[in-house]
Short mmCIF file of C-alpha atoms in Angstrom, two decimals:
data_model
loop_
_atom_site.label_atom_id
_atom_site.label_comp_id
_atom_site.label_asym_id
_atom_site.label_seq_id
_atom_site.Cartn_x
_atom_site.Cartn_y
_atom_site.Cartn_z
CA MET K 24 27.31 17.22 -74.74
CA THR K 25 25.45 14.88 -72.44
CA ASN K 26 23.75 15.74 -68.91
CA SER K 27 23.00 13.38 -66.22
CA GLU K 28 20.87 13.89 -63.16
CA PHE K 29 19.96 10.96 -61.01
CA ARG K 30 16.45 9.81 -59.02
CA TYR K 31 15.69 7.59 -56.38
CA ALA K 32 12.96 5.11 -56.01
CA HIS K 33 10.35 5.04 -53.31
CA HIS K 34 8.42 3.26 -51.25
CA PRO K 35 4.16 4.14 -51.37
CA GLU K 36 3.91 4.58 -47.90
CA ASP K 37 6.70 7.38 -47.95
CA VAL K 38 4.83 8.72 -51.17
CA LYS K 39 1.29 9.43 -49.25
CA ARG K 40 3.12 11.96 -47.12
CA TYR K 41 4.91 14.19 -50.20
CA THR K 42 3.41 17.58 -50.93
CA THR K 43 3.03 19.27 -54.21
CA ASP K 44 6.81 20.13 -54.36
CA GLU K 45 8.28 16.78 -53.33
CA LEU K 46 6.30 14.90 -55.99
CA ARG K 47 7.48 17.02 -58.65
CA ASN K 48 11.10 16.85 -57.09
CA HIS K 49 10.98 13.09 -57.23
CA PHE K 50 9.21 11.87 -60.52
CA LEU K 51 8.63 15.32 -62.53
CA ILE K 52 10.69 15.23 -65.75
CA PRO K 53 10.72 18.71 -66.47
CA GLU K 54 13.34 19.55 -68.95
CA ILE K 55 13.62 16.95 -71.41
CA PHE K 56 15.13 18.98 -74.59
CA LYS K 57 18.32 21.15 -73.79
CA LYS K 58 19.85 22.85 -77.09
CA ASN K 59 21.99 21.44 -78.74
CA GLU K 60 22.57 18.51 -76.28
CA ILE K 61 21.23 15.51 -74.60
CA ASN K 62 19.36 15.26 -71.11
CA LEU K 63 19.11 12.52 -69.73
CA THR K 64 17.76 10.63 -66.22
CA TYR K 65 18.81 8.09 -64.66
CA THR K 66 15.86 6.24 -62.17
CA MET K 67 16.62 3.50 -59.79
CA TYR K 68 12.83 2.52 -60.84
CA ASP K 69 14.90 -0.59 -63.13
CA ARG K 70 17.47 1.64 -63.62
CA PHE K 71 15.49 3.07 -66.22
CA ILE K 72 17.04 5.90 -68.19
CA ALA K 73 14.94 8.63 -69.81
CA GLY K 74 16.12 11.92 -71.14
CA GLY K 75 16.48 13.93 -74.91
CA ALA K 76 18.90 14.85 -77.65
CA PHE K 77 18.51 18.38 -78.83
CA PRO K 78 20.21 18.71 -81.82
CA VAL K 79 19.65 22.93 -83.30
CA ASP K 80 23.06 23.68 -85.23
CA LYS K 81 25.37 21.41 -84.32
CA ALA K 82 25.43 17.17 -84.50
CA VAL K 83 24.91 16.03 -80.90
CA LYS K 84 26.85 12.93 -79.50
CA LEU K 85 25.35 10.30 -76.80
CA GLU K 86 28.39 9.47 -74.59
CA THR K 87 28.19 7.89 -71.10
CA ILE K 88 27.42 9.08 -68.03
CA ASP K 89 28.76 8.49 -64.54
CA TYR K 90 26.01 6.82 -63.32
CA LEU K 91 26.93 3.21 -65.84
CA LYS K 92 30.23 3.06 -65.03
CA SER K 93 31.06 1.72 -69.11
CA GLU K 94 32.98 2.95 -71.90
CA ASN K 95 30.16 3.22 -73.74
CA PHE K 96 26.90 4.03 -73.19
CA LEU K 97 25.55 1.30 -74.65
CA ASP K 98 27.77 -1.54 -73.51
CA ARG K 99 25.34 -3.10 -71.42
CA ARG K 100 22.29 -1.32 -71.92
CA GLU K 101 19.71 -0.85 -75.61
CA LEU K 102 18.43 2.64 -75.94
CA GLY K 103 15.25 3.87 -77.89
CA VAL K 104 14.72 6.40 -80.20
CA ILE K 105 11.23 8.49 -81.39
CA ASN K 106 11.56 11.94 -82.73
CA VAL K 107 8.95 14.22 -81.98
CA GLY K 108 9.69 17.29 -84.02
CA GLY K 109 10.96 17.81 -87.80
CA THR K 110 12.92 14.58 -89.95
CA GLY K 111 16.27 13.84 -88.48
CA LYS K 112 19.15 11.69 -88.40
CA VAL K 113 20.84 9.04 -86.04
CA THR K 114 24.13 7.57 -87.15
CA VAL K 115 24.74 4.49 -85.31
CA ASP K 116 28.36 2.58 -85.75
CA GLY K 117 28.64 5.16 -89.29
CA GLU K 118 25.08 3.83 -90.37
CA VAL K 119 23.09 6.44 -90.95
CA TYR K 120 19.12 6.14 -90.09
CA GLU K 121 16.63 9.31 -90.92
CA LEU K 122 13.88 9.38 -88.57
CA GLY K 123 10.37 11.57 -89.68
CA HIS K 124 8.04 12.87 -87.28
CA LYS K 125 6.78 10.33 -84.95
CA GLU K 126 9.24 7.19 -86.60
CA ALA K 127 11.39 5.35 -84.09
CA LEU K 128 14.87 3.71 -83.64
CA TYR K 129 15.69 0.34 -81.92
CA VAL K 130 19.63 0.77 -80.97
CA GLY K 131 21.13 -2.33 -79.41
CA GLN K 132 24.14 -3.28 -77.21
CA GLY K 133 27.53 -3.24 -78.03
CA ASN K 134 26.76 -0.02 -80.37
CA LYS K 135 29.75 2.33 -79.98
CA GLU K 136 29.14 5.80 -81.48
CA VAL K 137 25.22 7.26 -81.28
CA ILE K 138 25.11 10.91 -83.10
CA PHE K 139 22.13 12.78 -83.76
CA GLU K 140 21.61 16.04 -86.16
CA LYS K 141 19.63 17.81 -88.34
CA SER K 142 19.36 16.38 -91.83
CA GLY K 143 17.26 19.71 -93.67
CA ASN K 144 15.66 23.47 -92.04
CA GLU K 145 13.49 21.47 -90.21
CA GLN K 146 14.13 20.49 -86.11
CA PRO K 147 14.01 17.07 -84.69
CA TYR K 148 13.66 16.33 -81.03
CA PHE K 149 14.36 12.73 -79.94
CA TYR K 150 12.87 11.89 -77.55
CA LEU K 151 15.28 8.46 -75.73
CA ASN K 152 14.54 5.46 -73.72
CA SER K 153 17.37 3.36 -72.39
CA ALA K 154 17.07 0.04 -70.24
CA PRO K 155 19.84 -2.49 -69.37
CA ALA K 156 20.34 -5.30 -71.83
CA HIS K 157 22.00 -8.59 -71.42
CA LYS K 158 21.71 -9.60 -75.57
CA ALA K 159 22.83 -7.57 -78.65
CA TYR K 160 19.96 -7.10 -80.53
CA PRO K 161 20.18 -5.58 -84.49
CA THR K 162 19.33 -1.71 -84.56
CA LYS K 163 15.98 -1.36 -86.31
CA LYS K 164 14.26 1.63 -87.83
CA VAL K 165 10.10 1.43 -87.31
CA SER K 166 7.56 3.67 -89.21
CA LYS K 167 4.44 4.54 -87.60
CA GLU K 168 3.17 2.53 -90.38
CA ASP K 169 5.64 -1.04 -89.04
CA ALA K 170 3.48 -0.16 -86.07
CA GLU K 171 0.95 -2.16 -84.63
CA VAL K 172 -2.09 -0.50 -84.26
CA VAL K 173 -5.27 -0.51 -81.51
CA GLU K 174 -7.60 1.19 -81.07
CA LEU K 175 -9.07 2.65 -77.51
CA GLY K 176 -11.14 3.78 -75.47
CA ASP K 177 -14.91 5.07 -76.15
CA SER K 178 -16.29 9.32 -76.35
CA LYS K 179 -18.61 8.51 -74.89
CA TYR K 180 -16.53 7.99 -71.66
CA CYS K 181 -13.98 10.92 -72.88
CA ASN K 182 -10.44 8.32 -73.33
CA LYS K 183 -11.30 7.21 -77.30
CA ARG K 184 -7.14 7.21 -78.51
CA VAL K 185 -5.07 5.26 -80.53
CA LEU K 186 -2.31 3.26 -79.25
CA ASN K 187 0.73 2.42 -81.77
CA LYS K 188 3.17 -0.32 -80.41
CA LEU K 189 6.29 0.62 -82.62
CA ILE K 190 9.88 -1.12 -80.32
CA VAL K 191 7.58 -4.06 -78.56
CA ASN K 192 8.72 -7.88 -79.01
CA SER K 193 5.96 -8.41 -81.37
CA ILE K 194 8.01 -6.22 -84.01
CA VAL K 195 11.42 -5.18 -82.92
CA GLU K 196 13.44 -7.74 -80.18
CA THR K 197 14.49 -6.18 -77.17
CA CYS K 198 15.56 -7.58 -73.93
CA GLN K 199 13.77 -5.21 -71.74
CA LEU K 200 12.72 -2.15 -73.78
CA GLN K 201 9.12 -1.85 -74.42
CA MET K 202 7.51 1.65 -76.12
CA GLY K 203 4.94 3.11 -77.68
CA MET K 204 3.05 6.83 -79.14
CA THR K 205 -0.77 6.86 -77.80
CA GLU K 206 -2.70 9.99 -79.86
CA LEU K 207 -6.18 10.98 -78.20
CA VAL K 208 -8.36 11.65 -81.21
CA GLU K 209 -9.70 15.18 -81.26
CA GLY K 210 -12.34 15.98 -78.79
CA ASN K 211 -10.92 13.38 -75.94
CA ILE K 212 -8.65 13.67 -73.07
CA TRP K 213 -8.46 10.95 -70.97
CA ASN K 214 -5.45 8.27 -71.39
CA THR K 215 -4.60 4.88 -69.55
CA MET K 216 -8.71 5.57 -68.36
CA PRO K 217 -9.63 2.95 -67.08
CA PRO K 218 -6.77 2.85 -65.29
CA HIS K 219 -3.58 -0.41 -64.00
CA THR K 220 -0.92 -1.13 -62.35
CA HIS K 221 1.94 -3.92 -62.98
CA SER K 222 3.79 -4.91 -60.54
CA ARG K 223 7.00 -6.66 -62.92
CA ARG K 224 7.11 -3.04 -65.02
CA MET K 225 7.83 -0.15 -64.48
CA GLU K 226 6.44 3.47 -66.74
CA VAL K 227 7.51 7.08 -68.48
CA TYR K 228 5.36 9.42 -69.89
CA PHE K 229 6.46 11.95 -72.08
CA TYR K 230 3.86 14.18 -72.75
CA PHE K 231 3.89 16.19 -76.02
CA ASP K 232 1.42 17.92 -79.30
CA LEU K 233 0.10 19.71 -76.19
CA GLU K 234 -1.17 23.40 -77.27
CA GLU K 235 0.90 26.21 -75.58
CA ASP K 236 -0.98 27.03 -72.40
CA GLN K 237 -2.92 24.55 -71.51
CA ASN K 238 -1.70 21.70 -69.26
CA ILE K 239 -2.28 18.35 -68.64
CA SER K 240 -3.15 15.73 -64.55
CA HIS K 241 -1.21 12.87 -64.91
CA TYR K 242 -2.39 10.86 -62.10
CA MET K 243 -0.19 8.41 -60.30
CA GLY K 244 0.01 6.84 -56.89
CA GLN K 245 -1.25 3.42 -55.71
CA PRO K 246 -5.51 3.14 -57.05
CA GLN K 247 -6.80 3.63 -53.14
CA GLU K 248 -4.07 6.60 -52.47
CA THR K 249 -3.72 8.53 -55.09
CA ARG K 250 -1.98 12.22 -55.96
CA HIS K 251 -1.81 13.90 -59.38
CA ILE K 252 1.21 16.51 -61.36
CA PHE K 253 0.27 18.67 -64.33
CA LEU K 254 2.29 18.96 -66.46
CA GLN K 255 3.46 20.59 -69.72
CA ASN K 256 4.13 19.90 -73.32
CA HIS K 257 7.54 18.06 -73.46
CA GLN K 258 7.81 17.17 -69.71
CA ALA K 259 7.69 13.51 -68.61
CA VAL K 260 6.50 12.00 -65.62
CA ILE K 261 7.90 8.90 -63.92
CA SER K 262 5.50 5.67 -62.68
CA PRO K 263 6.77 3.16 -60.26
CA GLU K 264 5.39 -0.60 -60.65
CA TRP K 265 3.13 -0.12 -57.85
CA SER K 266 1.31 3.23 -59.16
CA ILE K 267 -1.83 4.12 -61.36
CA HIS K 268 -0.60 6.26 -64.96
CA ALA K 269 -3.62 7.87 -66.06
CA GLY K 270 -3.94 11.97 -66.80
CA ALA K 271 -6.51 14.58 -68.56
CA GLY K 272 -5.53 17.02 -70.54
CA THR K 273 -7.65 20.63 -71.27
CA SER K 274 -7.08 19.55 -74.68
CA ASN K 275 -5.60 17.98 -77.17
CA TYR K 276 -2.20 15.63 -77.02
CA THR K 277 0.11 12.64 -77.65
CA PHE K 278 2.04 10.69 -75.27
CA ILE K 279 4.84 8.11 -75.69
CA TRP K 280 5.19 5.16 -72.93
CA GLY K 281 8.27 3.55 -72.11
CA MET K 282 8.19 0.45 -69.77
CA ALA K 283 11.42 -1.89 -68.65
CA GLY K 284 10.63 -4.86 -66.03
CA GLU K 285 10.62 -8.19 -65.46
CA ASN K 286 8.61 -9.55 -68.30
CA LEU K 287 7.71 -8.50 -72.09
CA ASP K 288 4.11 -9.15 -71.97
CA TYR K 289 2.04 -5.96 -72.54
CA GLY K 290 -1.03 -7.21 -71.86
CA ASP K 291 0.43 -8.27 -67.83
CA MET K 292 -1.18 -5.66 -66.17
CA ASP K 293 -3.68 -5.04 -63.16
CA LYS K 294 -6.72 -3.26 -63.82
CA VAL K 295 -8.71 -1.17 -62.07
CA ALA K 296 -12.44 -0.09 -62.04
CA VAL K 297 -12.93 3.75 -62.26
CA ASN K 298 -15.21 3.85 -59.68
CA GLU K 299 -12.19 2.48 -57.11
CA LEU K 300 -10.39 5.21 -57.76
CA LYS K 301 -10.13 6.86 -54.72
#
C-alpha cells in the first residue's frame, strides 16, 4: 500500500508570519515509516517526493500516486533509496538488490515494479527520495565503500562530520536527484554550519541514529530571518531553495540530504557567515 500527502510551496515573506504549528504543518514530515506501507510526501518544491518503505511482515510495492497521473510511479521519475535499518531487499523489475545498513540504490526512469522486503530477521528501513526525470539511467547500487567521502568541520566549533556522497553525478548518472549521508563525529552537534542557501535547488533533510528521548533543532528561513523546528528520530524537514538548512542535536545523529533542481553541481551554494545569521 502506498500513501501520500501534498505540500504547497511558500513565499518567504509569508513564512515570516507563521506560528510554530504552521511551520511544522508545512515543512515537517513527522512520520516517514508506517508498518507494511510506503508513506510519501509530494512537495511542489521541484516536485520532490520524500518518504519511506517499511516492510515488517510482508513485502510492500511502490505504487503510483494520484498526483503523478501516471500508470507507474517511475514513468516520468527517478528514485533514490537508502536503507537506514537492517539488511533488506529491493526488487526492481525482477532484479534483486540486497541493501545493508546505510547502503543506497538508484532506480532509473521507466522501471515498472519496485518491491521492498526483509531478507532475514533484520528490520530494514528504506528511506526514499524521488524527482522528475527526462531520461532513463541504469539502476545502480551504491555501498558506503563506493561513496565519495569528505571530512568537514572542526571539533573546536562542534561541527566535525563525515559527508558520504552516495547518489551524486560523480558516482551515479542521474537526471537531477542527488542524495548523501552526513555522520556527526561523537561529541559534535552542528550540521551544515556555517550554513548556506542554493537558489537553484531545494533540499530535504531526514534525521536518524538519534538516541531515544533526544531532539534536534533544525534551522530554516532566510539567513536574516531564521526559524527553527524541533525534530525527533526518523523525521524529515523540507527546505525551500531560499532557506538555510542546518541543525543542532542534543546527542549524536546522522542525516540524509536529498536535492533536486536546476543543476547537479554540489558546490553551487551561497555561503552565509555564522556571525551574519539573525
